[in-house]
Amino acid sequence: MSVNGMQRSEETATRNGIQALEMAFSGVLKCRQDVETTKTNLMTHYKGSDGAAFTSLVTSWEEKADVILTNVQDMIETLNQTLVEQGKQQGSSNDAINQAYSQSDSIFDELTSGSR
């Protein structure tokens, strides 16, 4: 394989990695939002110590999901930077990813402020 062929192969692999990470990000974000919606709906009816334990468990899971989302976003940005350094076009839209993440934060804030 020529050097140019190897570079195209590496670029394709990098772009495939970005696409896979974007899909993972979207999946985790959707799950996180579904869990938040379920938690909010159940909190109105789920009282007492078992309700508090449930809320604590879900909150802990959400915090872990946020760490995963941040790490996946960092990996996407790193791969995008790799493409930029290789003189290739941007592999994905960081703005779109940041917007989705911000939207999840605002939805979370809105839901939690309404449940207090």
Short mmCIF file of the N, C-alpha and C atoms (twelve columns), coordinates in Angstrom:
data_MODEL
# 
_entry.id   MODEL 
# 
loop_
_atom_site.group_PDB 
_atom_site.id 
_atom_site.type_symbol 
_atom_site.label_atom_id 
_atom_site.label_alt_id 
_atom_site.label_comp_id 
_atom_site.label_asym_id 
_atom_site.label_seq_id 
_atom_site.Cartn_x 
_atom_site.Cartn_y 
_atom_site.Cartn_z 
_atom_site.pdbx_PDB_model_num 
ATOM 1   N N  . MET A 1   0.853   -1.176 0.000  1 
ATOM 2   C CA . MET A 1   0.000   0.000  0.000  1 
ATOM 3   C C  . MET A 1   0.895   1.233  0.000  1 
ATOM 4   N N  . SER A 2   0.540   2.185  -0.815 1 
ATOM 5   C CA . SER A 2   1.330   3.409  -0.893 1 
ATOM 6   C C  . SER A 2   1.130   4.262  0.351  1 
ATOM 7   N N  . VAL A 3   2.024   5.218  0.521  1 
ATOM 8   C CA . VAL A 3   1.897   6.137  1.651  1 
ATOM 9   C C  . VAL A 3   0.574   6.887  1.547  1 
ATOM 10  N N  . ASN A 4   0.242   7.347  0.348  1 
ATOM 11  C CA . ASN A 4   -1.017  8.070  0.154  1 
ATOM 12  C C  . ASN A 4   -2.213  7.168  0.451  1 
ATOM 13  N N  . GLY A 5   -2.126  5.902  0.022  1 
ATOM 14  C CA . GLY A 5   -3.203  4.945  0.315  1 
ATOM 15  C C  . GLY A 5   -3.344  4.702  1.804  1 
ATOM 16  N N  . MET A 6   -2.222  4.647  2.512  1 
ATOM 17  C CA . MET A 6   -2.231  4.455  3.959  1 
ATOM 18  C C  . MET A 6   -2.859  5.666  4.642  1 
ATOM 19  N N  . GLN A 7   -2.538  6.864  4.158  1 
ATOM 20  C CA . GLN A 7   -3.119  8.070  4.747  1 
ATOM 21  C C  . GLN A 7   -4.629  8.083  4.561  1 
ATOM 22  N N  . ARG A 8   -5.102  7.683  3.368  1 
ATOM 23  C CA . ARG A 8   -6.553  7.632  3.140  1 
ATOM 24  C C  . ARG A 8   -7.200  6.601  4.045  1 
ATOM 25  N N  . SER A 9   -6.522  5.473  4.238  1 
ATOM 26  C CA . SER A 9   -7.032  4.427  5.111  1 
ATOM 27  C C  . SER A 9   -7.137  4.931  6.548  1 
ATOM 28  N N  . GLU A 10  -6.088  5.629  7.002  1 
ATOM 29  C CA . GLU A 10  -6.108  6.174  8.358  1 
ATOM 30  C C  . GLU A 10  -7.189  7.246  8.494  1 
ATOM 31  N N  . GLU A 11  -7.357  8.058  7.455  1 
ATOM 32  C CA . GLU A 11  -8.404  9.082  7.499  1 
ATOM 33  C C  . GLU A 11  -9.772  8.428  7.581  1 
ATOM 34  N N  . THR A 12  -9.985  7.386  6.787  1 
ATOM 35  C CA . THR A 12  -11.266 6.683  6.811  1 
ATOM 36  C C  . THR A 12  -11.514 6.074  8.186  1 
ATOM 37  N N  . ALA A 13  -10.493 5.465  8.758  1 
ATOM 38  C CA . ALA A 13  -10.627 4.868  10.089 1 
ATOM 39  C C  . ALA A 13  -10.946 5.942  11.132 1 
ATOM 40  N N  . THR A 14  -10.293 7.086  11.017 1 
ATOM 41  C CA . THR A 14  -10.553 8.182  11.953 1 
ATOM 42  C C  . THR A 14  -11.982 8.677  11.817 1 
ATOM 43  N N  . ARG A 15  -12.435 8.858  10.585 1 
ATOM 44  C CA . ARG A 15  -13.811 9.314  10.357 1 
ATOM 45  C C  . ARG A 15  -14.817 8.274  10.844 1 
ATOM 46  N N  . ASN A 16  -14.526 6.994  10.632 1 
ATOM 47  C CA . ASN A 16  -15.414 5.938  11.135 1 
ATOM 48  C C  . ASN A 16  -15.459 5.958  12.659 1 
ATOM 49  N N  . GLY A 17  -14.309 6.222  13.278 1 
ATOM 50  C CA . GLY A 17  -14.269 6.331  14.737 1 
ATOM 51  C C  . GLY A 17  -15.099 7.498  15.239 1 
ATOM 52  N N  . ILE A 18  -15.004 8.620  14.541 1 
ATOM 53  C CA . ILE A 18  -15.795 9.791  14.922 1 
ATOM 54  C C  . ILE A 18  -17.278 9.474  14.809 1 
ATOM 55  N N  . GLN A 19  -17.665 8.846  13.705 1 
ATOM 56  C CA . GLN A 19  -19.080 8.511  13.497 1 
ATOM 57  C C  . GLN A 19  -19.576 7.557  14.587 1 
ATOM 58  N N  . ALA A 20  -18.775 6.552  14.920 1 
ATOM 59  C CA . ALA A 20  -19.173 5.606  15.967 1 
ATOM 60  C C  . ALA A 20  -19.323 6.307  17.312 1 
ATOM 61  N N  . LEU A 21  -18.388 7.203  17.619 1 
ATOM 62  C CA . LEU A 21  -18.467 7.934  18.884 1 
ATOM 63  C C  . LEU A 21  -19.667 8.878  18.919 1 
ATOM 64  N N  . GLU A 22  -19.978 9.497  17.783 1 
ATOM 65  C CA . GLU A 22  -21.153 10.370 17.734 1 
ATOM 66  C C  . GLU A 22  -22.427 9.574  17.975 1 
ATOM 67  N N  . MET A 23  -22.492 8.365  17.394 1 
ATOM 68  C CA . MET A 23  -23.658 7.511  17.616 1 
ATOM 69  C C  . MET A 23  -23.752 7.103  19.083 1 
ATOM 70  N N  . ALA A 24  -22.606 6.781  19.686 1 
ATOM 71  C CA . ALA A 24  -22.587 6.422  21.105 1 
ATOM 72  C C  . ALA A 24  -23.031 7.608  21.957 1 
ATOM 73  N N  . PHE A 25  -22.531 8.794  21.629 1 
ATOM 74  C CA . PHE A 25  -22.904 10.002 22.362 1 
ATOM 75  C C  . PHE A 25  -24.417 10.200 22.311 1 
ATOM 76  N N  . SER A 26  -24.980 10.104 21.113 1 
ATOM 77  C CA . SER A 26  -26.427 10.286 20.943 1 
ATOM 78  C C  . SER A 26  -27.211 9.238  21.727 1 
ATOM 79  N N  . GLY A 27  -26.739 7.994  21.706 1 
ATOM 80  C CA . GLY A 27  -27.423 6.928  22.436 1 
ATOM 81  C C  . GLY A 27  -27.404 7.150  23.939 1 
ATOM 82  N N  . VAL A 28  -26.240 7.499  24.464 1 
ATOM 83  C CA . VAL A 28  -26.129 7.755  25.911 1 
ATOM 84  C C  . VAL A 28  -26.976 8.964  26.292 1 
ATOM 85  N N  . LEU A 29  -26.942 10.009 25.460 1 
ATOM 86  C CA . LEU A 29  -27.720 11.211 25.738 1 
ATOM 87  C C  . LEU A 29  -29.213 10.891 25.771 1 
ATOM 88  N N  . LYS A 30  -29.684 10.104 24.825 1 
ATOM 89  C CA . LYS A 30  -31.105 9.739  24.792 1 
ATOM 90  C C  . LYS A 30  -31.477 8.921  26.026 1 
ATOM 91  N N  . CYS A 31  -30.636 7.942  26.381 1 
ATOM 92  C CA . CYS A 31  -30.900 7.143  27.584 1 
ATOM 93  C C  . CYS A 31  -30.947 8.022  28.824 1 
ATOM 94  N N  . ARG A 32  -30.005 8.950  28.918 1 
ATOM 95  C CA . ARG A 32  -29.957 9.841  30.075 1 
ATOM 96  C C  . ARG A 32  -31.227 10.677 30.175 1 
ATOM 97  N N  . GLN A 33  -31.684 11.189 29.038 1 
ATOM 98  C CA . GLN A 33  -32.900 11.999 29.024 1 
ATOM 99  C C  . GLN A 33  -34.125 11.144 29.369 1 
ATOM 100 N N  . ASP A 34  -34.177 9.901  28.871 1 
ATOM 101 C CA . ASP A 34  -35.284 8.998  29.198 1 
ATOM 102 C C  . ASP A 34  -35.315 8.689  30.689 1 
ATOM 103 N N  . VAL A 35  -34.142 8.441  31.266 1 
ATOM 104 C CA . VAL A 35  -34.056 8.154  32.702 1 
ATOM 105 C C  . VAL A 35  -34.502 9.373  33.505 1 
ATOM 106 N N  . GLU A 36  -34.080 10.561 33.091 1 
ATOM 107 C CA . GLU A 36  -34.471 11.778 33.802 1 
ATOM 108 C C  . GLU A 36  -35.988 11.973 33.754 1 
ATOM 109 N N  . THR A 37  -36.570 11.739 32.599 1 
ATOM 110 C CA . THR A 37  -38.021 11.876 32.457 1 
ATOM 111 C C  . THR A 37  -38.739 10.874 33.359 1 
ATOM 112 N N  . THR A 38  -38.272 9.633  33.362 1 
ATOM 113 C CA . THR A 38  -38.878 8.599  34.210 1 
ATOM 114 C C  . THR A 38  -38.736 8.962  35.679 1 
ATOM 115 N N  . LYS A 39  -37.557 9.425  36.063 1 
ATOM 116 C CA . LYS A 39  -37.317 9.813  37.461 1 
ATOM 117 C C  . LYS A 39  -38.273 10.929 37.869 1 
ATOM 118 N N  . THR A 40  -38.395 11.920 37.005 1 
ATOM 119 C CA . THR A 40  -39.272 13.053 37.316 1 
ATOM 120 C C  . THR A 40  -40.724 12.595 37.458 1 
ATOM 121 N N  . ASN A 41  -41.169 11.730 36.568 1 
ATOM 122 C CA . ASN A 41  -42.542 11.227 36.626 1 
ATOM 123 C C  . ASN A 41  -42.784 10.390 37.870 1 
ATOM 124 N N  . LEU A 42  -41.814 9.559  38.241 1 
ATOM 125 C CA . LEU A 42  -41.989 8.700  39.403 1 
ATOM 126 C C  . LEU A 42  -41.878 9.452  40.722 1 
ATOM 127 N N  . MET A 43  -41.063 10.498 40.750 1 
ATOM 128 C CA . MET A 43  -40.845 11.231 42.000 1 
ATOM 129 C C  . MET A 43  -42.134 11.819 42.559 1 
ATOM 130 N N  . THR A 44  -43.077 12.140 41.688 1 
ATOM 131 C CA . THR A 44  -44.330 12.725 42.175 1 
ATOM 132 C C  . THR A 44  -45.183 11.699 42.919 1 
ATOM 133 N N  . HIS A 45  -44.930 10.405 42.666 1 
ATOM 134 C CA . HIS A 45  -45.750 9.355  43.287 1 
ATOM 135 C C  . HIS A 45  -44.958 8.431  44.205 1 
ATOM 136 N N  . TYR A 46  -43.659 8.512  44.139 1 
ATOM 137 C CA . TYR A 46  -42.789 7.569  44.823 1 
ATOM 138 C C  . TYR A 46  -42.181 8.262  46.038 1 
ATOM 139 N N  . LYS A 47  -42.854 8.180  47.169 1 
ATOM 140 C CA . LYS A 47  -42.441 8.901  48.376 1 
ATOM 141 C C  . LYS A 47  -41.793 7.951  49.378 1 
ATOM 142 N N  . GLY A 48  -41.280 8.495  50.429 1 
ATOM 143 C CA . GLY A 48  -40.707 7.704  51.507 1 
ATOM 144 C C  . GLY A 48  -39.266 7.330  51.250 1 
ATOM 145 N N  . SER A 49  -38.758 6.425  52.109 1 
ATOM 146 C CA . SER A 49  -37.343 6.059  52.023 1 
ATOM 147 C C  . SER A 49  -37.022 5.318  50.735 1 
ATOM 148 N N  . ASP A 50  -37.973 4.501  50.236 1 
ATOM 149 C CA . ASP A 50  -37.699 3.805  48.976 1 
ATOM 150 C C  . ASP A 50  -37.636 4.792  47.811 1 
ATOM 151 N N  . GLY A 51  -38.457 5.823  47.846 1 
ATOM 152 C CA . GLY A 51  -38.408 6.862  46.815 1 
ATOM 153 C C  . GLY A 51  -37.109 7.638  46.868 1 
ATOM 154 N N  . ALA A 52  -36.653 7.936  48.075 1 
ATOM 155 C CA . ALA A 52  -35.387 8.654  48.233 1 
ATOM 156 C C  . ALA A 52  -34.224 7.795  47.741 1 
ATOM 157 N N  . ALA A 53  -34.273 6.506  48.049 1 
ATOM 158 C CA . ALA A 53  -33.206 5.607  47.593 1 
ATOM 159 C C  . ALA A 53  -33.213 5.518  46.069 1 
ATOM 160 N N  . PHE A 54  -34.400 5.450  45.478 1 
ATOM 161 C CA . PHE A 54  -34.520 5.407  44.016 1 
ATOM 162 C C  . PHE A 54  -33.940 6.680  43.396 1 
ATOM 163 N N  . THR A 55  -34.295 7.817  43.946 1 
ATOM 164 C CA . THR A 55  -33.807 9.098  43.431 1 
ATOM 165 C C  . THR A 55  -32.290 9.174  43.538 1 
ATOM 166 N N  . SER A 56  -31.760 8.724  44.663 1 
ATOM 167 C CA . SER A 56  -30.310 8.731  44.860 1 
ATOM 168 C C  . SER A 56  -29.609 7.826  43.840 1 
ATOM 169 N N  . LEU A 57  -30.170 6.658  43.610 1 
ATOM 170 C CA . LEU A 57  -29.599 5.720  42.650 1 
ATOM 171 C C  . LEU A 57  -29.595 6.318  41.244 1 
ATOM 172 N N  . VAL A 58  -30.722 6.902  40.835 1 
ATOM 173 C CA . VAL A 58  -30.823 7.471  39.493 1 
ATOM 174 C C  . VAL A 58  -29.898 8.680  39.361 1 
ATOM 175 N N  . THR A 59  -29.821 9.500  40.381 1 
ATOM 176 C CA . THR A 59  -28.931 10.662 40.342 1 
ATOM 177 C C  . THR A 59  -27.478 10.218 40.190 1 
ATOM 178 N N  . SER A 60  -27.098 9.170  40.902 1 
ATOM 179 C CA . SER A 60  -25.740 8.639  40.784 1 
ATOM 180 C C  . SER A 60  -25.492 8.137  39.362 1 
ATOM 181 N N  . TRP A 61  -26.469 7.445  38.772 1 
ATOM 182 C CA . TRP A 61  -26.332 6.960  37.403 1 
ATOM 183 C C  . TRP A 61  -26.201 8.133  36.430 1 
ATOM 184 N N  . GLU A 62  -26.990 9.180  36.649 1 
ATOM 185 C CA . GLU A 62  -26.936 10.350 35.767 1 
ATOM 186 C C  . GLU A 62  -25.558 11.021 35.827 1 
ATOM 187 N N  . GLU A 63  -24.986 11.083 37.009 1 
ATOM 188 C CA . GLU A 63  -23.656 11.672 37.149 1 
ATOM 189 C C  . GLU A 63  -22.627 10.859 36.371 1 
ATOM 190 N N  . LYS A 64  -22.740 9.538  36.433 1 
ATOM 191 C CA . LYS A 64  -21.831 8.671  35.671 1 
ATOM 192 C C  . LYS A 64  -22.064 8.833  34.176 1 
ATOM 193 N N  . ALA A 65  -23.324 8.959  33.768 1 
ATOM 194 C CA . ALA A 65  -23.636 9.168  32.349 1 
ATOM 195 C C  . ALA A 65  -23.033 10.484 31.865 1 
ATOM 196 N N  . ASP A 66  -23.061 11.517 32.706 1 
ATOM 197 C CA . ASP A 66  -22.460 12.802 32.336 1 
ATOM 198 C C  . ASP A 66  -20.951 12.681 32.132 1 
ATOM 199 N N  . VAL A 67  -20.295 11.878 32.966 1 
ATOM 200 C CA . VAL A 67  -18.856 11.650 32.815 1 
ATOM 201 C C  . VAL A 67  -18.596 10.945 31.476 1 
ATOM 202 N N  . ILE A 68  -19.412 9.942  31.172 1 
ATOM 203 C CA . ILE A 68  -19.267 9.221  29.901 1 
ATOM 204 C C  . ILE A 68  -19.479 10.177 28.734 1 
ATOM 205 N N  . LEU A 69  -20.513 11.012 28.798 1 
ATOM 206 C CA . LEU A 69  -20.779 11.966 27.719 1 
ATOM 207 C C  . LEU A 69  -19.597 12.917 27.521 1 
ATOM 208 N N  . THR A 70  -19.049 13.401 28.609 1 
ATOM 209 C CA . THR A 70  -17.900 14.311 28.522 1 
ATOM 210 C C  . THR A 70  -16.700 13.602 27.901 1 
ATOM 211 N N  . ASN A 71  -16.442 12.369 28.327 1 
ATOM 212 C CA . ASN A 71  -15.298 11.624 27.792 1 
ATOM 213 C C  . ASN A 71  -15.475 11.306 26.312 1 
ATOM 214 N N  . VAL A 72  -16.688 10.932 25.905 1 
ATOM 215 C CA . VAL A 72  -16.938 10.648 24.489 1 
ATOM 216 C C  . VAL A 72  -16.764 11.925 23.673 1 
ATOM 217 N N  . GLN A 73  -17.278 13.026 24.190 1 
ATOM 218 C CA . GLN A 73  -17.124 14.302 23.486 1 
ATOM 219 C C  . GLN A 73  -15.638 14.663 23.355 1 
ATOM 220 N N  . ASP A 74  -14.872 14.441 24.391 1 
ATOM 221 C CA . ASP A 74  -13.426 14.707 24.331 1 
ATOM 222 C C  . ASP A 74  -12.748 13.835 23.277 1 
ATOM 223 N N  . MET A 75  -13.151 12.562 23.186 1 
ATOM 224 C CA . MET A 75  -12.563 11.679 22.185 1 
ATOM 225 C C  . MET A 75  -12.914 12.142 20.771 1 
ATOM 226 N N  . ILE A 76  -14.153 12.586 20.575 1 
ATOM 227 C CA . ILE A 76  -14.572 13.096 19.262 1 
ATOM 228 C C  . ILE A 76  -13.732 14.306 18.892 1 
ATOM 229 N N  . GLU A 77  -13.560 15.211 19.836 1 
ATOM 230 C CA . GLU A 77  -12.773 16.413 19.573 1 
ATOM 231 C C  . GLU A 77  -11.314 16.063 19.267 1 
ATOM 232 N N  . THR A 78  -10.769 15.069 19.959 1 
ATOM 233 C CA . THR A 78  -9.398  14.635 19.699 1 
ATOM 234 C C  . THR A 78  -9.263  14.064 18.289 1 
ATOM 235 N N  . LEU A 79  -10.217 13.221 17.880 1 
ATOM 236 C CA . LEU A 79  -10.168 12.662 16.533 1 
ATOM 237 C C  . LEU A 79  -10.362 13.748 15.472 1 
ATOM 238 N N  . ASN A 80  -11.246 14.699 15.740 1 
ATOM 239 C CA . ASN A 80  -11.410 15.821 14.818 1 
ATOM 240 C C  . ASN A 80  -10.112 16.608 14.696 1 
ATOM 241 N N  . GLN A 81  -9.449  16.815 15.816 1 
ATOM 242 C CA . GLN A 81  -8.181  17.543 15.797 1 
ATOM 243 C C  . GLN A 81  -7.128  16.764 15.006 1 
ATOM 244 N N  . THR A 82  -7.158  15.451 15.102 1 
ATOM 245 C CA . THR A 82  -6.244  14.610 14.319 1 
ATOM 246 C C  . THR A 82  -6.443  14.852 12.831 1 
ATOM 247 N N  . LEU A 83  -7.707  14.918 12.411 1 
ATOM 248 C CA . LEU A 83  -7.987  15.192 10.995 1 
ATOM 249 C C  . LEU A 83  -7.491  16.577 10.595 1 
ATOM 250 N N  . VAL A 84  -7.710  17.561 11.459 1 
ATOM 251 C CA . VAL A 84  -7.266  18.924 11.169 1 
ATOM 252 C C  . VAL A 84  -5.750  18.956 11.034 1 
ATOM 253 N N  . GLU A 85  -5.056  18.286 11.944 1 
ATOM 254 C CA . GLU A 85  -3.595  18.264 11.909 1 
ATOM 255 C C  . GLU A 85  -3.072  17.558 10.660 1 
ATOM 256 N N  . GLN A 86  -3.854  16.622 10.134 1 
ATOM 257 C CA . GLN A 86  -3.463  15.926 8.914  1 
ATOM 258 C C  . GLN A 86  -3.898  16.702 7.669  1 
ATOM 259 N N  . GLY A 87  -4.450  17.897 7.882  1 
ATOM 260 C CA . GLY A 87  -4.851  18.730 6.764  1 
ATOM 261 C C  . GLY A 87  -6.165  18.320 6.146  1 
ATOM 262 N N  . LYS A 88  -6.959  17.556 6.870  1 
ATOM 263 C CA . LYS A 88  -8.263  17.111 6.363  1 
ATOM 264 C C  . LYS A 88  -9.334  18.045 6.885  1 
ATOM 265 N N  . GLN A 89  -10.497 17.950 6.252  1 
ATOM 266 C CA . GLN A 89  -11.630 18.753 6.724  1 
ATOM 267 C C  . GLN A 89  -12.086 18.259 8.083  1 
ATOM 268 N N  . GLN A 90  -12.840 19.105 8.732  1 
ATOM 269 C CA . GLN A 90  -13.441 18.748 10.015 1 
ATOM 270 C C  . GLN A 90  -14.257 17.469 9.844  1 
ATOM 271 N N  . GLY A 91  -14.127 16.534 10.762 1 
ATOM 272 C CA . GLY A 91  -14.822 15.252 10.648 1 
ATOM 273 C C  . GLY A 91  -16.254 15.293 11.105 1 
ATOM 274 N N  . SER A 92  -16.579 16.198 11.979 1 
ATOM 275 C CA . SER A 92  -17.950 16.310 12.462 1 
ATOM 276 C C  . SER A 92  -18.141 17.710 13.013 1 
ATOM 277 N N  . SER A 93  -19.346 17.989 13.353 1 
ATOM 278 C CA . SER A 93  -19.652 19.319 13.843 1 
ATOM 279 C C  . SER A 93  -19.597 19.351 15.361 1 
ATOM 280 N N  . ASN A 94  -18.519 19.889 15.894 1 
ATOM 281 C CA . ASN A 94  -18.430 20.029 17.353 1 
ATOM 282 C C  . ASN A 94  -19.548 20.906 17.883 1 
ATOM 283 N N  . ASP A 95  -19.963 21.886 17.090 1 
ATOM 284 C CA . ASP A 95  -21.060 22.750 17.521 1 
ATOM 285 C C  . ASP A 95  -22.324 21.939 17.767 1 
ATOM 286 N N  . ALA A 96  -22.613 20.988 16.878 1 
ATOM 287 C CA . ALA A 96  -23.815 20.166 17.039 1 
ATOM 288 C C  . ALA A 96  -23.728 19.318 18.304 1 
ATOM 289 N N  . ILE A 97  -22.553 18.785 18.576 1 
ATOM 290 C CA . ILE A 97  -22.363 17.972 19.777 1 
ATOM 291 C C  . ILE A 97  -22.511 18.838 21.023 1 
ATOM 292 N N  . ASN A 98  -21.860 19.999 21.018 1 
ATOM 293 C CA . ASN A 98  -21.953 20.901 22.164 1 
ATOM 294 C C  . ASN A 98  -23.384 21.364 22.381 1 
ATOM 295 N N  . GLN A 99  -24.092 21.604 21.296 1 
ATOM 296 C CA . GLN A 99  -25.484 22.047 21.392 1 
ATOM 297 C C  . GLN A 99  -26.350 20.955 22.019 1 
ATOM 298 N N  . ALA A 100 -26.143 19.701 21.597 1 
ATOM 299 C CA . ALA A 100 -26.912 18.590 22.160 1 
ATOM 300 C C  . ALA A 100 -26.607 18.431 23.647 1 
ATOM 301 N N  . TYR A 101 -25.343 18.573 24.007 1 
ATOM 302 C CA . TYR A 101 -24.958 18.436 25.408 1 
ATOM 303 C C  . TYR A 101 -25.557 19.562 26.244 1 
ATOM 304 N N  . SER A 102 -25.502 20.789 25.734 1 
ATOM 305 C CA . SER A 102 -26.095 21.930 26.435 1 
ATOM 306 C C  . SER A 102 -27.596 21.761 26.579 1 
ATOM 307 N N  . GLN A 103 -28.213 21.238 25.536 1 
ATOM 308 C CA . GLN A 103 -29.660 21.017 25.581 1 
ATOM 309 C C  . GLN A 103 -29.994 20.004 26.672 1 
ATOM 310 N N  . SER A 104 -29.189 18.953 26.794 1 
ATOM 311 C CA . SER A 104 -29.461 17.963 27.833 1 
ATOM 312 C C  . SER A 104 -29.321 18.595 29.209 1 
ATOM 313 N N  . ASP A 105 -28.321 19.462 29.375 1 
ATOM 314 C CA . ASP A 105 -28.151 20.151 30.653 1 
ATOM 315 C C  . ASP A 105 -29.337 21.054 30.959 1 
ATOM 316 N N  . SER A 106 -29.823 21.793 29.966 1 
ATOM 317 C CA . SER A 106 -30.944 22.702 30.219 1 
ATOM 318 C C  . SER A 106 -32.217 21.917 30.509 1 
ATOM 319 N N  . ILE A 107 -32.408 20.784 29.814 1 
ATOM 320 C CA . ILE A 107 -33.582 19.944 30.095 1 
ATOM 321 C C  . ILE A 107 -33.485 19.398 31.511 1 
ATOM 322 N N  . PHE A 108 -32.300 18.939 31.880 1 
ATOM 323 C CA . PHE A 108 -32.098 18.411 33.223 1 
ATOM 324 C C  . PHE A 108 -32.382 19.491 34.271 1 
ATOM 325 N N  . ASP A 109 -31.840 20.691 34.058 1 
ATOM 326 C CA . ASP A 109 -32.057 21.784 35.002 1 
ATOM 327 C C  . ASP A 109 -33.533 22.137 35.109 1 
ATOM 328 N N  . GLU A 110 -34.201 22.164 33.980 1 
ATOM 329 C CA . GLU A 110 -35.627 22.506 33.960 1 
ATOM 330 C C  . GLU A 110 -36.446 21.452 34.687 1 
ATOM 331 N N  . LEU A 111 -36.131 20.195 34.443 1 
ATOM 332 C CA . LEU A 111 -36.888 19.115 35.087 1 
ATOM 333 C C  . LEU A 111 -36.638 19.083 36.586 1 
ATOM 334 N N  . THR A 112 -35.397 19.265 36.994 1 
ATOM 335 C CA . THR A 112 -35.100 19.182 38.424 1 
ATOM 336 C C  . THR A 112 -35.597 20.403 39.176 1 
ATOM 337 N N  . SER A 113 -35.626 21.565 38.534 1 
ATOM 338 C CA . SER A 113 -36.134 22.732 39.249 1 
ATOM 339 C C  . SER A 113 -37.649 22.652 39.423 1 
ATOM 340 N N  . GLY A 114 -38.315 21.988 38.501 1 
ATOM 341 C CA . GLY A 114 -39.774 21.841 38.603 1 
ATOM 342 C C  . GLY A 114 -40.191 20.805 39.612 1 
ATOM 343 N N  . SER A 115 -39.264 19.901 39.982 1 
ATOM 344 C CA . SER A 115 -39.629 18.812 40.896 1 
ATOM 345 C C  . SER A 115 -39.288 19.136 42.347 1 
ATOM 346 N N  . ARG A 116 -38.738 20.291 42.589 1 
ATOM 347 C CA . ARG A 116 -38.333 20.632 43.982 1 
ATOM 348 C C  . ARG A 116 -39.432 21.313 44.717 1 
# 
